[in-house]
mmCIF file of C-alpha atoms in Angstrom:
data_model
loop_
_atom_site.group_PDB
_atom_site.id
_atom_site.type_symbol
_atom_site.label_atom_id
_atom_site.label_comp_id
_atom_site.label_asym_id
_atom_site.label_seq_id
_atom_site.Cartn_x
_atom_site.Cartn_y
_atom_site.Cartn_z
ATOM 1 C CA UNK A 295 -31.205 -4.001 -31.947
ATOM 2 C CA UNK A 296 -31.326 -2.171 -28.617
ATOM 3 C CA UNK A 297 -31.964 -5.468 -26.789
ATOM 4 C CA UNK A 298 -28.903 -7.043 -28.437
ATOM 5 C CA UNK A 299 -26.798 -4.055 -27.424
ATOM 6 C CA UNK A 300 -27.926 -4.330 -23.807
ATOM 7 C CA UNK A 301 -27.102 -8.040 -23.743
ATOM 8 C CA UNK A 302 -23.679 -7.328 -25.237
ATOM 9 C CA UNK A 303 -22.967 -4.620 -22.642
ATOM 10 C CA UNK A 304 -23.983 -6.947 -19.808
ATOM 11 C CA UNK A 305 -21.782 -9.720 -21.208
ATOM 12 C CA UNK A 306 -18.815 -7.374 -21.540
ATOM 13 C CA UNK A 307 -19.329 -6.095 -18.010
ATOM 14 C CA UNK A 308 -19.392 -9.605 -16.585
ATOM 15 C CA UNK A 309 -16.397 -10.657 -18.644
ATOM 16 C CA UNK A 310 -14.344 -7.630 -17.642
ATOM 17 C CA UNK A 311 -15.182 -8.087 -13.952
ATOM 18 C CA UNK A 312 -13.892 -11.669 -13.925
ATOM 19 C CA UNK A 313 -10.486 -12.049 -12.323
ATOM 20 C CA UNK A 314 -7.837 -12.975 -14.875
ATOM 21 C CA UNK A 315 -5.244 -14.720 -12.724
ATOM 22 C CA UNK A 316 -5.197 -17.802 -10.550
ATOM 23 C CA UNK A 317 -2.361 -19.344 -8.562
ATOM 24 C CA UNK A 318 -1.922 -22.987 -7.638
ATOM 25 C CA UNK A 319 0.004 -23.763 -4.469
ATOM 26 C CA UNK A 320 0.969 -27.408 -4.108
ATOM 27 C CA UNK A 321 1.929 -28.380 -0.547
ATOM 28 C CA UNK A 322 2.787 -31.638 1.162
ATOM 29 C CA UNK A 323 -0.743 -31.474 2.614
ATOM 30 C CA UNK A 324 -2.530 -30.945 -0.703
ATOM 31 C CA UNK A 325 -3.245 -28.271 -3.310
ATOM 32 C CA UNK A 326 -4.733 -24.801 -2.844
ATOM 33 C CA UNK A 327 -6.016 -22.773 -5.815
ATOM 34 C CA UNK A 328 -6.199 -19.005 -5.347
ATOM 35 C CA UNK A 329 -7.920 -16.244 -7.289
ATOM 36 C CA UNK A 330 -5.888 -13.029 -7.491
ATOM 37 C CA UNK A 331 -7.928 -9.818 -7.527
ATOM 38 C CA UNK A 332 -7.468 -7.432 -10.434
ATOM 39 C CA UNK A 333 -8.539 -4.621 -8.086
ATOM 40 C CA UNK A 334 -5.236 -4.889 -6.207
ATOM 41 C CA UNK A 335 -2.851 -4.825 -9.195
ATOM 42 C CA UNK A 336 0.400 -4.140 -7.335
ATOM 43 C CA UNK A 337 -0.091 -7.096 -5.003
ATOM 44 C CA UNK A 338 -1.387 -9.276 -7.832
ATOM 45 C CA UNK A 339 1.577 -8.511 -10.086
ATOM 46 C CA UNK A 340 4.085 -8.943 -7.281
ATOM 47 C CA UNK A 341 2.665 -12.367 -6.411
ATOM 48 C CA UNK A 342 2.650 -13.376 -10.080
ATOM 49 C CA UNK A 343 6.277 -12.278 -10.425
ATOM 50 C CA UNK A 344 7.361 -14.334 -7.410
ATOM 51 C CA UNK A 345 5.456 -17.405 -8.602
ATOM 52 C CA UNK A 346 7.014 -17.102 -12.077
ATOM 53 C CA UNK A 347 10.431 -16.845 -10.458
ATOM 54 C CA UNK A 348 9.687 -20.043 -8.479
ATOM 55 C CA UNK A 349 10.372 -18.009 -5.344
ATOM 56 C CA UNK A 350 7.894 -19.882 -3.138
ATOM 57 C CA UNK A 351 9.041 -23.360 -4.125
ATOM 58 C CA UNK A 352 10.258 -25.267 -1.035
ATOM 59 C CA UNK A 353 9.373 -22.505 1.459
ATOM 60 C CA UNK A 354 7.527 -23.378 4.661
ATOM 61 C CA UNK A 355 4.236 -22.340 6.151
ATOM 62 C CA UNK A 356 6.115 -21.025 9.159
ATOM 63 C CA UNK A 357 3.231 -19.490 11.136
ATOM 64 C CA UNK A 358 0.086 -21.529 11.720
ATOM 65 C CA UNK A 359 -2.657 -20.548 14.162
ATOM 66 C CA UNK A 360 -5.843 -22.599 14.245
ATOM 67 C CA UNK A 361 -8.997 -20.492 13.678
ATOM 68 C CA UNK A 362 -6.782 -17.619 12.506
ATOM 69 C CA UNK A 363 -4.313 -17.887 9.583
ATOM 70 C CA UNK A 364 -1.668 -19.986 7.904
ATOM 71 C CA UNK A 365 1.315 -17.899 6.758
ATOM 72 C CA UNK A 366 4.260 -18.533 4.417
ATOM 73 C CA UNK A 367 6.910 -16.744 2.374
ATOM 74 C CA UNK A 368 9.843 -16.145 4.718
ATOM 75 C CA UNK A 369 12.912 -16.519 2.429
ATOM 76 C CA UNK A 370 14.970 -18.087 5.236
ATOM 77 C CA UNK A 371 12.463 -20.891 5.722
ATOM 78 C CA UNK A 372 13.712 -22.945 2.770
ATOM 79 C CA UNK A 373 16.752 -24.277 4.628
ATOM 80 C CA UNK A 374 15.923 -23.377 8.234
ATOM 81 C CA UNK A 375 16.581 -25.952 10.921
ATOM 82 C CA UNK A 376 13.904 -26.823 13.458
ATOM 83 C CA UNK A 377 15.072 -24.325 16.084
ATOM 84 C CA UNK A 378 15.219 -21.185 13.915
ATOM 85 C CA UNK A 379 12.660 -18.458 14.641
ATOM 86 C CA UNK A 380 11.016 -17.561 11.318
ATOM 87 C CA UNK A 381 8.871 -14.680 10.169
ATOM 88 C CA UNK A 382 11.217 -11.691 10.397
ATOM 89 C CA UNK A 383 12.907 -12.056 7.004
ATOM 90 C CA UNK A 384 11.795 -10.373 3.799
ATOM 91 C CA UNK A 385 12.976 -9.209 0.407
ATOM 92 C CA UNK A 386 14.462 -5.738 -0.041
ATOM 93 C CA UNK A 387 11.261 -3.847 -0.881
ATOM 94 C CA UNK A 388 7.673 -3.241 0.204
ATOM 95 C CA UNK A 389 4.433 -3.427 -1.767
ATOM 96 C CA UNK A 390 2.396 -0.210 -1.346
ATOM 97 C CA UNK A 391 -0.836 -0.720 0.562
ATOM 98 C CA UNK A 392 -3.979 -1.465 -1.460
ATOM 99 C CA UNK A 393 -6.360 -1.719 1.468
ATOM 100 C CA UNK A 394 -10.012 -1.654 0.366
ATOM 101 C CA UNK A 395 -12.074 -3.193 3.190
ATOM 102 C CA UNK A 396 -15.348 -2.108 1.637
ATOM 103 C CA UNK A 397 -14.596 -4.469 -1.258
ATOM 104 C CA UNK A 398 -11.955 -6.995 -0.136
ATOM 105 C CA UNK A 399 -12.165 -8.224 3.434
ATOM 106 C CA UNK A 400 -10.923 -10.994 5.721
ATOM 107 C CA UNK A 401 -13.604 -13.619 5.209
ATOM 108 C CA UNK A 402 -12.704 -17.292 5.472
ATOM 109 C CA UNK A 403 -10.385 -18.120 2.560
ATOM 110 C CA UNK A 404 -9.125 -14.552 2.022
ATOM 111 C CA UNK A 405 -5.554 -14.150 0.765
ATOM 112 C CA UNK A 406 -3.676 -11.290 2.395
ATOM 113 C CA UNK A 407 -0.155 -9.927 2.616
ATOM 114 C CA UNK A 408 1.656 -9.689 5.927
ATOM 115 C CA UNK A 409 3.399 -6.500 7.037
ATOM 116 C CA UNK A 410 5.367 -4.943 9.853
ATOM 117 C CA UNK A 411 4.234 -1.886 11.827
ATOM 118 C CA UNK A 412 5.149 0.700 9.195
ATOM 119 C CA UNK A 413 2.731 3.674 9.354
ATOM 120 C CA UNK A 414 1.887 3.496 5.634
ATOM 121 C CA UNK A 415 0.685 -0.118 6.108
ATOM 122 C CA UNK A 416 2.848 -1.205 3.190
ATOM 123 C CA UNK A 417 2.935 -4.959 2.713
ATOM 124 C CA UNK A 418 5.739 -7.457 2.907
ATOM 125 C CA UNK A 419 7.304 -8.226 -0.457
ATOM 126 C CA UNK A 420 6.810 -11.954 -0.027
ATOM 127 C CA UNK A 421 5.037 -13.137 3.136
ATOM 128 C CA UNK A 422 1.371 -13.975 2.584
ATOM 129 C CA UNK A 423 -1.374 -15.506 4.699
ATOM 130 C CA UNK A 424 -4.606 -17.373 4.100
ATOM 131 C CA UNK A 425 -7.485 -16.759 6.494
ATOM 132 C CA UNK A 426 -9.092 -19.683 8.245
ATOM 133 C CA UNK A 427 -10.780 -17.609 10.942
ATOM 134 C CA UNK A 428 -13.879 -18.510 12.908
ATOM 135 C CA UNK A 429 -17.595 -17.729 12.998
ATOM 136 C CA UNK A 430 -18.285 -14.183 14.197
ATOM 137 C CA UNK A 431 -20.992 -12.735 16.424
ATOM 138 C CA UNK A 432 -21.909 -9.267 17.690
ATOM 139 C CA UNK A 433 -19.125 -9.290 20.287
ATOM 140 C CA UNK A 434 -16.626 -10.038 17.520
ATOM 141 C CA UNK A 435 -17.645 -6.900 15.652
ATOM 142 C CA UNK A 436 -17.486 -4.741 18.796
ATOM 143 C CA UNK A 437 -13.925 -5.931 19.446
ATOM 144 C CA UNK A 438 -13.025 -5.439 15.778
ATOM 145 C CA UNK A 439 -14.248 -1.822 15.834
ATOM 146 C CA UNK A 440 -11.991 -1.091 18.809
ATOM 147 C CA UNK A 441 -8.963 -2.769 17.224
ATOM 148 C CA UNK A 442 -9.434 -0.943 13.925
ATOM 149 C CA UNK A 443 -9.835 2.526 15.484
ATOM 150 C CA UNK A 444 -13.519 2.707 14.689
ATOM 151 C CA UNK A 445 -13.810 1.056 11.276
ATOM 152 C CA UNK A 446 -17.425 -0.019 10.834
ATOM 153 C CA UNK A 447 -17.826 -3.346 9.032
ATOM 154 C CA UNK A 448 -20.583 -3.230 6.371
ATOM 155 C CA UNK A 449 -23.705 -5.246 7.149
ATOM 156 C CA UNK A 450 -23.268 -7.448 4.076
ATOM 157 C CA UNK A 451 -19.786 -8.389 5.293
ATOM 158 C CA UNK A 452 -21.111 -9.120 8.777
ATOM 159 C CA UNK A 453 -23.551 -11.601 7.245
ATOM 160 C CA UNK A 454 -20.639 -13.430 5.608
ATOM 161 C CA UNK A 455 -18.610 -13.394 8.808
ATOM 162 C CA UNK A 456 -21.573 -14.831 10.722
ATOM 163 C CA UNK A 457 -22.113 -17.536 8.108
ATOM 164 C CA UNK A 458 -18.614 -18.767 7.155
ATOM 165 C CA UNK A 459 -16.285 -16.911 9.527
ATOM 166 C CA UNK A 460 -13.142 -14.881 9.111
ATOM 167 C CA UNK A 461 -11.059 -12.283 10.971
ATOM 168 C CA UNK A 462 -12.955 -8.958 11.056
ATOM 169 C CA UNK A 463 -10.362 -7.116 13.152
ATOM 170 C CA UNK A 464 -7.845 -7.295 10.284
ATOM 171 C CA UNK A 465 -10.115 -5.301 7.955
ATOM 172 C CA UNK A 466 -8.761 -1.833 7.097
ATOM 173 C CA UNK A 467 -5.349 -2.856 8.448
ATOM 174 C CA UNK A 468 -3.943 -5.325 5.885
ATOM 175 C CA UNK A 469 -4.259 -5.717 2.126
ATOM 176 C CA UNK A 470 -6.491 -8.563 0.920
ATOM 177 C CA UNK A 471 -5.634 -9.386 -2.693
ATOM 178 C CA UNK A 472 -7.290 -12.714 -3.431
ATOM 179 C CA UNK A 473 -9.186 -15.702 -2.086
ATOM 180 C CA UNK A 474 -9.214 -19.486 -2.099
ATOM 181 C CA UNK A 475 -11.183 -21.070 -4.953
ATOM 182 C CA UNK A 476 -10.333 -24.683 -4.119
ATOM 183 C CA UNK A 477 -8.516 -26.299 -1.235
ATOM 184 C CA UNK A 478 -9.978 -24.851 1.968
ATOM 185 C CA UNK A 479 -9.920 -28.425 3.261
ATOM 186 C CA UNK A 480 -6.139 -28.260 2.829
ATOM 187 C CA UNK A 481 -6.018 -24.952 4.717
ATOM 188 C CA UNK A 482 -8.023 -26.571 7.510
ATOM 189 C CA UNK A 483 -5.667 -29.567 7.641
ATOM 190 C CA UNK A 484 -2.659 -27.280 7.900
ATOM 191 C CA UNK A 485 -4.326 -25.072 10.511
ATOM 192 C CA UNK A 486 -4.649 -27.922 13.033
ATOM 193 C CA UNK A 487 -1.081 -29.236 12.900
ATOM 194 C CA UNK A 488 0.869 -29.170 16.151
ATOM 195 C CA UNK A 489 2.978 -26.040 16.592
ATOM 196 C CA UNK A 490 5.668 -24.801 18.949
ATOM 197 C CA UNK A 491 5.466 -21.714 21.178
ATOM 198 C CA UNK A 492 6.236 -19.504 18.153
ATOM 199 C CA UNK A 493 3.367 -20.985 16.085
ATOM 200 C CA UNK A 494 5.789 -22.839 13.812
ATOM 201 C CA UNK A 495 4.562 -26.329 12.842
ATOM 202 C CA UNK A 496 6.515 -29.097 14.539
ATOM 203 C CA UNK A 497 6.155 -31.167 11.375
ATOM 204 C CA UNK A 498 7.113 -29.313 8.193
ATOM 205 C CA UNK A 499 4.333 -27.850 6.071
ATOM 206 C CA UNK A 500 6.171 -27.115 2.859
ATOM 207 C CA UNK A 501 5.219 -25.493 -0.456
ATOM 208 C CA UNK A 502 6.292 -27.850 -3.212
ATOM 209 C CA UNK A 503 5.429 -25.414 -5.992
ATOM 210 C CA UNK A 504 3.518 -22.170 -6.595
ATOM 211 C CA UNK A 505 2.440 -21.458 -10.180
ATOM 212 C CA UNK A 506 0.160 -19.109 -12.077
ATOM 213 C CA UNK A 507 -2.493 -21.133 -13.922
ATOM 214 C CA UNK A 508 -5.300 -20.455 -16.384
#
């Protein structure tokens, strides 16, 4: 009886720890499937709300930097002509910071929310980024510690950064609220497109649809 109870408790623990929500972003370069973390509920729910409202449909990935991030969500990007500088527009609210670098960090494939320089580190209502990043070494972590005012990256995270890459110097500064489950090849294809001096792709990278899926 005790053994059955232990098994049941383990099962329930594993079940409860599984993330409940996934998002599918279809682009003209392919499809990206994202897991949304339950541990960052305000960011998760905000992203779900925007997807359900079809907010992201037809918006551009307006900021693309190879070995760094691909970024989308500027509301003006839907109808912007080729010469418009994008990235400064937002909705009329912030999402309170849910920064937990000890748990959610900027490994390759991480989903984060952009922000301006507000002291509370509150996130944009709508602009998100996906980390492509690059392989890290000891010098990367030294630079990251300086840029994060002394935040020390856990050893287990360093192992991941050394193996698959990421952007360590963003840890403790921006909210990570999910990660790529499928479609990192699509992220990589987008990351290498030609861009102008403002990091905007010269050829449109457009979100066709963004939906919450089971």
